Amino acid sequence: MSGHDCDITLTVNGERVTERVDARQTLVDFLRDDLILTGSHVGCEHGVCGACTVRVDGVLVRGCLMLAAQCDGAHVETIEGVSDLGEIADLQAAFEKRNALQCGFCTPGMLLTAQELLARGGVPSRETIREQISGNYCRCTGYQAIVDAIESVAQTRAGAKR
Amino acid sequence: MKPAPFAYAKAKSLDHAIALLAHPDGEARLLAGGQSLMATLNMRLSAPKLLIDLNGIAGLAGIAVKNGAVEIGAMTRHAEAERSPDIARHAPLIALAMPHIGHSAIRNRGTLGGSIAFADPAAELPACLLALGGEVDIAGPNGTRTVKADDFFKGLFETALGAADVLTTIRLPAATNDTRVGFAEYARRHGDYAMVGLAASARAAGQRLAGVRLAYFGVGNVPVRAKAAEAALADGSIDDAVMALATDLAPSGDVQATGATKVHLAGVLLRRAAKQLTETRP
């Protein structure tokens, strides 16, 4: 495969998708513009803000720093799919309860980034939580409520396991 | 912004990648983890005609310890190195540096070979390679060769890599009981490029240090050895070593700090790293 048009087949949120994409199209633009999955947001477009964060083959990545053409054969999960599966329902409820979002632009990336840490189990320190979300910018909340929400979910999940 | 148009080719093998690089159609760039390259494409700071994706090539990733060396495949992701017991045990300087590189999602994708080949003067890994006196294997149209860290970094974003070369392996001397390492950097925010950083290695020789190598980053066009400070530290005087930095380093000022501030910070970091160097390995 070499050229400006690339044919890709991938799985997005469990659904098989075949599309022809421009080689230069980023993954997040493909998700938003071609598949109309607009939950992943486009912020800085150079990997700094974290708003475009999605999962590729189970691993958290920046949607703006990967090409759609690179995702041939990949399993991509967006906030829409992860929400529908209920995987982060408790986290979403905690964000709402603690006002851990205002405008909501950072929230999809923030939730997926938090879930990566929470999925490792245990109750991480607030410092570890802050470090985990240090690549996700929020300009509304001041982060305090976000850290509170993530910490409370960690505690609840750890308690439920006992 | 969006990247300027380019063609995309997924290399099937190392030879295929090298052949594509030699293609006469104008500028081609290798795509490894893409965590620096994609940003420069999006900002249109770079506009290659062809992007050659290395992600499908088997055998370019992995960590192995053999013949007293740690061999790291160029396409090994930061996250893999961060979690690797072999890295923690045999290349502890890399383990110390890893959490400072970007953020979790960046480390999931970024590669060690990509970072060293890109040679950002403010990046951690080029300085680590230099501090450890490591080397890299390079494959090109005329076969393979090995280049020592001291000869690899040539200028701003310029290395010993030729236009049709691919960096394939990073080789570091495996740590022994005598190995001492230190790492410190100062950045305004976690995950940012450092204003100044220091990767250090040495051998414990009784109560003293021998073979001290201090590699600063963020202070010049390439990672910089502070050789007078190395000698002073081996002589046992941290104060003399800090003083010597004024002759070793001549950083230009940038938007974050003046050159004088950077030299001051370099001294602060040297005291921190020297403390780590004199501590016994756990």
Coordinates of C-alpha atoms in Angstrom, one line a residue:
Chain A
M1 CA 0.0 0.0 0.0
S2 CA 1.5 3.3 -1.0
G3 CA -0.4 6.4 -2.1
H4 CA -2.6 9.3 -1.0
D5 CA -5.7 7.1 -0.7
C6 CA -5.7 4.2 1.7
D7 CA -8.3 1.5 2.0
I8 CA -8.7 0.5 5.6
T9 CA -10.8 -2.1 7.5
L10 CA -11.0 -1.8 11.2
T11 CA -13.3 -2.4 14.1
V12 CA -14.7 0.7 15.8
N13 CA -16.7 0.1 19.0
G14 CA -17.2 -3.5 18.0
E15 CA -18.5 -2.6 14.5
R16 CA -16.5 -3.5 11.4
V17 CA -15.8 -0.5 9.2
T18 CA -14.3 -0.3 5.7
E19 CA -13.4 3.1 4.3
R20 CA -11.1 4.8 1.9
V21 CA -9.2 7.6 3.7
D22 CA -6.8 10.3 2.7
A23 CA -3.3 9.3 3.9
R24 CA -2.9 12.5 5.9
Q25 CA -6.2 12.2 7.8
T26 CA -5.7 11.7 11.5
L27 CA -7.5 9.0 13.4
V28 CA -9.6 11.6 15.4
D29 CA -10.7 13.4 12.2
F30 CA -11.6 10.1 10.6
L31 CA -13.7 9.2 13.7
R32 CA -15.4 12.6 13.8
D33 CA -15.8 13.5 10.1
D34 CA -16.3 10.1 8.5
L35 CA -17.9 8.0 11.2
I36 CA -19.7 11.0 13.0
L37 CA -18.4 9.8 16.3
T38 CA -18.0 13.3 17.7
G39 CA -17.3 12.4 21.3
S40 CA -13.6 12.5 20.7
H41 CA -12.6 16.2 20.5
V42 CA -10.0 18.0 18.5
G43 CA -8.1 20.5 20.6
C44 CA -4.5 21.3 20.1
E45 CA -3.7 18.8 17.3
H46 CA -0.2 18.3 18.5
G47 CA -0.6 15.8 21.4
V48 CA -0.6 18.2 24.3
C49 CA -4.2 18.7 25.4
G50 CA -5.5 15.1 25.5
A51 CA -9.0 15.9 24.2
C52 CA -8.7 13.4 21.3
T53 CA -7.7 10.5 23.5
V54 CA -9.1 7.1 22.3
R55 CA -8.1 3.5 22.6
V56 CA -6.4 1.5 19.8
D57 CA -6.0 -2.2 20.4
G58 CA -6.8 -1.7 24.1
V59 CA -4.1 1.0 24.5
L60 CA -4.7 4.7 25.2
V61 CA -3.4 6.9 22.4
R62 CA -3.7 10.5 21.0
G63 CA -6.2 10.5 18.1
C64 CA -4.4 13.4 16.6
L65 CA -1.0 11.7 16.6
M66 CA -2.0 8.7 14.7
L67 CA -3.2 8.4 11.1
A68 CA -6.4 6.7 10.2
A69 CA -4.3 4.8 7.6
Q70 CA -2.3 3.2 10.4
C71 CA -5.5 1.7 11.9
D72 CA -6.1 -0.9 9.2
G73 CA -6.9 -4.1 11.2
A74 CA -7.0 -2.3 14.5
H75 CA -9.7 -2.3 17.2
V76 CA -10.6 1.3 18.0
E77 CA -12.7 2.3 21.0
T78 CA -14.1 5.8 21.5
I79 CA -16.0 7.4 24.4
E80 CA -19.2 6.3 22.7
G81 CA -18.4 2.6 22.7
V82 CA -16.9 2.7 26.2
S83 CA -20.0 4.5 27.5
D84 CA -22.4 2.1 25.8
L85 CA -20.7 -0.9 27.3
G86 CA -21.1 0.6 30.8
E87 CA -17.5 0.2 31.6
I88 CA -17.2 3.7 33.1
A89 CA -20.8 4.3 34.2
D90 CA -19.6 4.8 37.8
L91 CA -16.9 7.2 36.7
Q92 CA -19.3 9.2 34.6
A93 CA -21.8 9.4 37.5
A94 CA -19.0 10.5 39.9
F95 CA -17.9 13.3 37.4
E96 CA -21.5 14.5 37.3
K97 CA -22.0 14.3 41.1
R98 CA -18.8 16.2 41.9
N99 CA -19.1 18.8 39.1
A100 CA -15.9 17.4 37.6
L101 CA -16.8 19.0 34.3
Q102 CA -18.2 22.3 33.2
C103 CA -18.0 22.8 29.4
G104 CA -17.2 19.1 28.9
F105 CA -14.7 19.5 26.1
C106 CA -12.0 17.6 28.0
T107 CA -14.3 15.1 29.6
P108 CA -14.2 12.2 27.1
G109 CA -10.4 12.2 27.1
M110 CA -10.3 12.7 30.8
L111 CA -12.6 9.7 31.4
L112 CA -10.6 7.4 29.2
T113 CA -7.4 8.5 30.8
A114 CA -8.7 8.0 34.3
Q115 CA -10.1 4.6 33.4
E116 CA -6.6 3.5 32.2
L117 CA -5.3 4.2 35.7
L118 CA -8.4 2.7 37.5
A119 CA -8.3 -0.5 35.4
R120 CA -4.9 -1.3 37.0
G121 CA -6.8 -1.7 40.3
G122 CA -6.1 -0.5 43.8
V123 CA -6.6 3.1 45.1
P124 CA -4.0 5.3 43.6
S125 CA -2.7 8.3 45.5
R126 CA -3.9 11.8 44.5
E127 CA -0.5 12.5 43.3
T128 CA -0.6 9.4 41.0
I129 CA -4.0 10.5 39.8
R130 CA -2.7 14.0 39.0
E131 CA 0.2 12.6 37.2
Q132 CA -2.0 10.3 35.1
I133 CA -4.2 13.2 34.0
S134 CA -1.3 15.6 33.5
G135 CA -1.6 15.2 29.8
N136 CA -5.3 16.1 29.7
Y137 CA -6.0 19.8 29.9
C138 CA -9.1 21.1 31.6
R139 CA -9.6 24.9 31.5
C140 CA -12.8 25.0 33.6
T141 CA -12.6 23.0 36.8
G142 CA -9.1 23.5 38.2
Y143 CA -8.8 19.7 38.3
Q144 CA -9.7 19.4 42.1
A145 CA -13.1 18.0 41.4
I146 CA -11.8 15.6 38.7
V147 CA -9.2 14.2 41.1
D148 CA -12.0 13.9 43.7
A149 CA -14.2 12.0 41.3
I150 CA -11.5 9.6 40.2
E151 CA -10.3 9.0 43.7
S152 CA -13.9 8.2 44.9
V153 CA -14.4 5.7 42.1
A154 CA -11.1 4.0 42.9
Q155 CA -12.2 3.7 46.6
T156 CA -15.7 2.4 45.7
R157 CA -14.3 -0.1 43.2
A158 CA -11.7 -1.3 45.7
G159 CA -14.4 -1.6 48.4
A160 CA -16.7 -3.6 46.1
K161 CA -14.0 -6.2 45.5
R162 CA -13.4 -6.9 49.2
Chain B
M1 CA -3.9 22.5 11.6
K2 CA -3.9 19.5 9.3
P3 CA -0.9 18.0 7.6
A4 CA 0.1 18.9 4.0
P5 CA -0.7 16.0 1.6
F6 CA 1.7 13.1 1.6
A7 CA 1.6 9.5 0.4
Y8 CA 1.6 6.7 3.0
A9 CA 3.4 3.4 2.7
K10 CA 3.5 0.6 5.2
A11 CA 7.0 -1.0 5.1
K12 CA 6.8 -4.8 5.0
S13 CA 10.5 -5.3 6.0
L14 CA 13.6 -3.3 6.9
D15 CA 14.9 -3.7 3.4
H16 CA 11.5 -2.5 2.0
A17 CA 11.8 0.6 4.3
I18 CA 15.3 1.4 3.1
A19 CA 14.3 0.9 -0.5
L20 CA 11.3 3.3 0.0
L21 CA 13.6 5.9 1.6
A22 CA 15.9 5.8 -1.4
H23 CA 12.9 6.5 -3.7
P24 CA 13.8 9.6 -5.8
D25 CA 10.3 11.2 -5.4
G26 CA 11.5 13.8 -3.0
E27 CA 11.6 13.8 0.8
A28 CA 10.5 10.8 2.7
R29 CA 10.2 10.4 6.4
L30 CA 10.1 7.4 8.6
L31 CA 7.0 7.1 10.9
A32 CA 7.8 5.2 14.1
G33 CA 5.7 6.1 17.2
G34 CA 4.8 9.4 15.5
Q35 CA 4.5 11.3 18.8
S36 CA 6.9 14.1 17.6
L37 CA 6.6 13.6 13.9
M38 CA 2.8 13.7 13.7
A39 CA 2.8 17.0 15.7
T40 CA 5.3 18.6 13.3
L41 CA 3.2 17.4 10.4
N42 CA 0.0 18.8 11.9
M43 CA 1.7 22.1 12.5
R44 CA 3.2 21.9 8.9
L45 CA 6.7 22.4 10.3
S46 CA 7.5 19.4 8.1
A47 CA 5.9 18.4 4.8
P48 CA 7.4 15.2 3.4
K49 CA 6.1 13.7 0.2
L50 CA 6.1 10.2 1.6
L51 CA 5.6 8.7 5.0
I52 CA 7.0 5.3 5.6
D53 CA 5.4 3.5 8.4
L54 CA 7.7 1.2 10.4
N55 CA 4.9 -0.2 12.6
G56 CA 4.3 -3.3 10.6
I57 CA 7.9 -4.6 10.5
A58 CA 8.4 -7.7 12.6
G59 CA 11.5 -7.9 14.9
L60 CA 12.2 -4.2 15.3
A61 CA 10.8 -4.1 18.9
G62 CA 11.9 -5.9 22.0
I63 CA 14.3 -5.9 24.9
A64 CA 17.1 -8.4 25.3
V65 CA 20.0 -8.7 27.7
K66 CA 23.1 -10.4 26.1
N67 CA 26.9 -10.3 26.2
G68 CA 26.8 -7.7 29.0
A69 CA 24.6 -5.3 27.0
V70 CA 21.0 -4.4 27.0
E71 CA 19.7 -4.4 23.4
I72 CA 16.5 -2.4 22.8
G73 CA 14.8 -2.7 19.4
A74 CA 14.2 0.7 17.9
M75 CA 10.4 0.3 17.8
T76 CA 10.1 -0.6 21.5
R77 CA 7.5 1.6 23.0
H78 CA 8.3 3.8 26.0
A79 CA 5.5 2.1 27.9
E80 CA 7.1 -1.3 27.4
A81 CA 10.5 -0.1 28.6
E82 CA 8.8 1.6 31.6
R83 CA 7.3 -1.8 32.6
S84 CA 10.2 -4.0 31.8
P85 CA 12.0 -5.7 34.7
D86 CA 15.1 -6.1 32.4
I87 CA 15.2 -2.3 31.9
A88 CA 14.7 -1.7 35.7
R89 CA 17.5 -4.1 36.5
H90 CA 20.0 -3.7 33.7
A91 CA 19.4 -0.2 32.4
P92 CA 18.3 1.7 35.6
L93 CA 19.0 5.1 34.0
I94 CA 16.4 4.5 31.4
A95 CA 13.9 3.4 34.1
L96 CA 14.6 6.7 35.9
A97 CA 14.1 8.8 32.8
M98 CA 11.0 7.1 31.5
P99 CA 8.3 8.7 33.8
H100 CA 9.6 12.2 32.7
I101 CA 8.8 11.5 29.0
G102 CA 5.5 13.0 27.9
H103 CA 2.4 11.4 29.4
S104 CA 0.9 7.9 29.6
A105 CA -0.9 8.1 26.2
I106 CA 2.3 9.4 24.6
R107 CA 4.5 6.7 26.1
N108 CA 2.0 4.0 24.9
R109 CA 2.9 5.0 21.4
G110 CA 6.3 6.7 21.3
T111 CA 9.4 4.6 20.6
L112 CA 12.9 4.6 22.0
G113 CA 14.4 4.5 18.6
G114 CA 12.2 7.3 17.3
S115 CA 13.2 9.5 20.2
I116 CA 16.9 9.0 19.6
A117 CA 16.7 9.2 15.8
F118 CA 14.7 12.5 16.1
A119 CA 17.4 13.8 18.5
D120 CA 15.4 16.6 20.1
P121 CA 18.0 18.5 22.1
A122 CA 15.6 18.8 25.0
A123 CA 14.6 15.1 25.0
E124 CA 15.6 12.6 27.7
L125 CA 16.6 9.5 25.8
P126 CA 19.4 11.0 23.6
A127 CA 21.1 12.3 26.8
C128 CA 20.6 8.8 28.5
L129 CA 22.3 7.1 25.5
L130 CA 25.2 9.6 25.8
A131 CA 25.5 9.3 29.5
L132 CA 25.7 5.5 29.3
G133 CA 28.2 5.5 26.5
G134 CA 25.8 3.4 24.5
E135 CA 25.7 2.8 20.7
V136 CA 23.1 2.3 18.0
D137 CA 22.9 0.0 15.0
I138 CA 22.0 1.6 11.7
A139 CA 20.8 -0.2 8.6
G140 CA 21.2 1.5 5.2
P141 CA 21.5 0.8 1.5
N142 CA 25.1 -0.3 2.0
G143 CA 24.5 -2.7 4.9
T144 CA 24.6 -2.2 8.7
R145 CA 27.0 -0.2 10.9
T146 CA 27.3 0.6 14.6
V147 CA 27.8 4.2 15.8
K148 CA 28.8 5.2 19.3
A149 CA 26.7 7.7 21.2
D150 CA 29.6 10.2 21.3
D151 CA 29.7 10.2 17.5
F152 CA 25.9 10.0 16.8
F153 CA 24.6 13.5 17.7
K154 CA 25.9 16.0 15.1
G155 CA 23.8 19.1 15.4
L156 CA 20.3 20.4 15.9
F157 CA 18.0 17.5 14.9
E158 CA 21.0 16.2 13.0
T159 CA 22.6 12.7 13.6
A160 CA 24.9 10.2 12.0
L161 CA 21.8 8.8 10.2
G162 CA 21.9 9.2 6.4
A163 CA 18.9 9.9 4.3
A164 CA 18.2 6.2 3.5
D165 CA 19.3 4.9 7.0
V166 CA 17.1 3.3 9.6
L167 CA 18.1 3.1 13.3
T168 CA 17.4 -0.5 14.3
T169 CA 18.9 -1.2 17.7
I170 CA 20.0 0.7 20.8
R171 CA 22.7 -1.0 22.8
L172 CA 23.6 0.0 26.3
P173 CA 26.2 -1.5 28.6
A174 CA 24.3 -3.6 31.2
A175 CA 24.5 -2.3 34.7
T176 CA 26.8 -4.1 37.1
N177 CA 27.0 -3.9 40.9
D178 CA 29.4 -1.0 40.6
T179 CA 27.1 1.0 38.2
R180 CA 25.7 4.2 39.6
V181 CA 23.2 6.4 37.7
G182 CA 21.4 9.6 38.3
F183 CA 18.7 11.5 36.5
A184 CA 17.2 14.9 37.2
E185 CA 15.3 17.5 35.1
Y186 CA 13.5 20.7 35.6
A187 CA 10.3 21.4 33.6
R188 CA 7.5 23.8 34.4
R189 CA 4.9 21.1 34.1
H190 CA 5.1 17.4 34.3
G191 CA 5.6 15.8 30.9
D192 CA 6.8 19.0 29.2
Y193 CA 10.2 19.1 27.6
A194 CA 12.8 20.0 30.3
M195 CA 14.2 23.5 30.6
V196 CA 17.4 21.7 31.6
G197 CA 17.9 18.0 32.3
L198 CA 20.8 15.7 33.3
A199 CA 21.4 12.1 32.7
A200 CA 24.5 10.7 34.6
S201 CA 26.4 7.5 35.0
A202 CA 29.5 6.4 36.9
R203 CA 31.2 3.4 38.4
A204 CA 31.7 3.2 42.2
A205 CA 35.4 2.8 43.0
G206 CA 35.7 2.5 46.7
Q207 CA 34.5 5.7 48.2
R208 CA 35.0 7.5 44.9
L209 CA 33.4 7.6 41.5
A210 CA 35.1 6.7 38.3
G211 CA 34.1 6.9 34.6
V212 CA 31.7 9.7 35.4
R213 CA 29.6 10.7 32.4
L214 CA 27.3 13.7 32.7
A215 CA 25.0 14.4 29.7
Y216 CA 22.9 17.5 29.8
F217 CA 19.9 18.2 27.7
G218 CA 18.0 21.4 26.9
V219 CA 21.3 23.4 27.0
G220 CA 22.5 23.3 23.3
N221 CA 21.8 21.9 19.9
V222 CA 22.7 18.3 21.0
P223 CA 23.0 16.6 24.3
V224 CA 26.1 18.0 25.9
R225 CA 28.8 16.2 28.0
A226 CA 30.1 18.3 30.9
K227 CA 33.6 17.0 30.9
A228 CA 35.2 19.4 33.3
A229 CA 32.5 18.7 35.8
E230 CA 32.9 14.9 35.2
A231 CA 36.6 15.2 36.2
A232 CA 35.8 17.3 39.2
L233 CA 33.2 14.9 40.4
A234 CA 35.6 12.0 39.9
D235 CA 38.1 14.0 42.1
G236 CA 35.4 14.0 44.8
S237 CA 34.3 17.7 44.8
I238 CA 30.7 18.4 44.0
D239 CA 31.4 22.2 44.5
D240 CA 34.2 22.2 42.0
A241 CA 32.0 20.2 39.6
V242 CA 29.2 22.7 39.8
M243 CA 31.7 25.5 39.3
A244 CA 33.1 23.7 36.2
L245 CA 29.7 23.8 34.5
A246 CA 30.3 27.5 33.7
T247 CA 33.1 26.3 31.3
D248 CA 31.3 23.1 30.2
L249 CA 28.0 24.7 29.2
A250 CA 27.1 27.7 27.2
P251 CA 23.3 27.5 26.8
S252 CA 21.5 30.1 24.8
G253 CA 18.5 31.8 26.5
D254 CA 15.0 30.8 25.2
V255 CA 11.5 31.8 26.0
Q256 CA 11.6 30.0 29.4
A257 CA 15.0 31.0 30.8
T258 CA 18.2 33.0 30.2
G259 CA 21.4 31.1 29.6
A260 CA 22.6 32.1 33.0
T261 CA 19.5 30.7 34.6
K262 CA 20.0 27.4 32.7
V263 CA 23.6 27.2 34.0
H264 CA 22.3 27.8 37.5
L265 CA 19.7 25.1 37.1
A266 CA 22.3 22.7 35.7
G267 CA 24.2 23.1 39.0
V268 CA 21.1 22.4 41.0
L269 CA 20.4 19.3 39.0
L270 CA 24.1 18.2 39.3
R271 CA 23.8 18.2 43.1
R272 CA 20.7 16.1 42.9
A273 CA 22.1 13.7 40.4
A274 CA 25.5 13.5 42.3
K275 CA 23.5 12.4 45.4
Q276 CA 21.9 9.6 43.4
L277 CA 25.3 8.6 42.0
T278 CA 26.8 8.2 45.5
E279 CA 23.9 6.1 46.7
T280 CA 24.3 2.3 46.6
R281 CA 22.0 0.5 44.2
P282 CA 19.1 -1.1 45.9

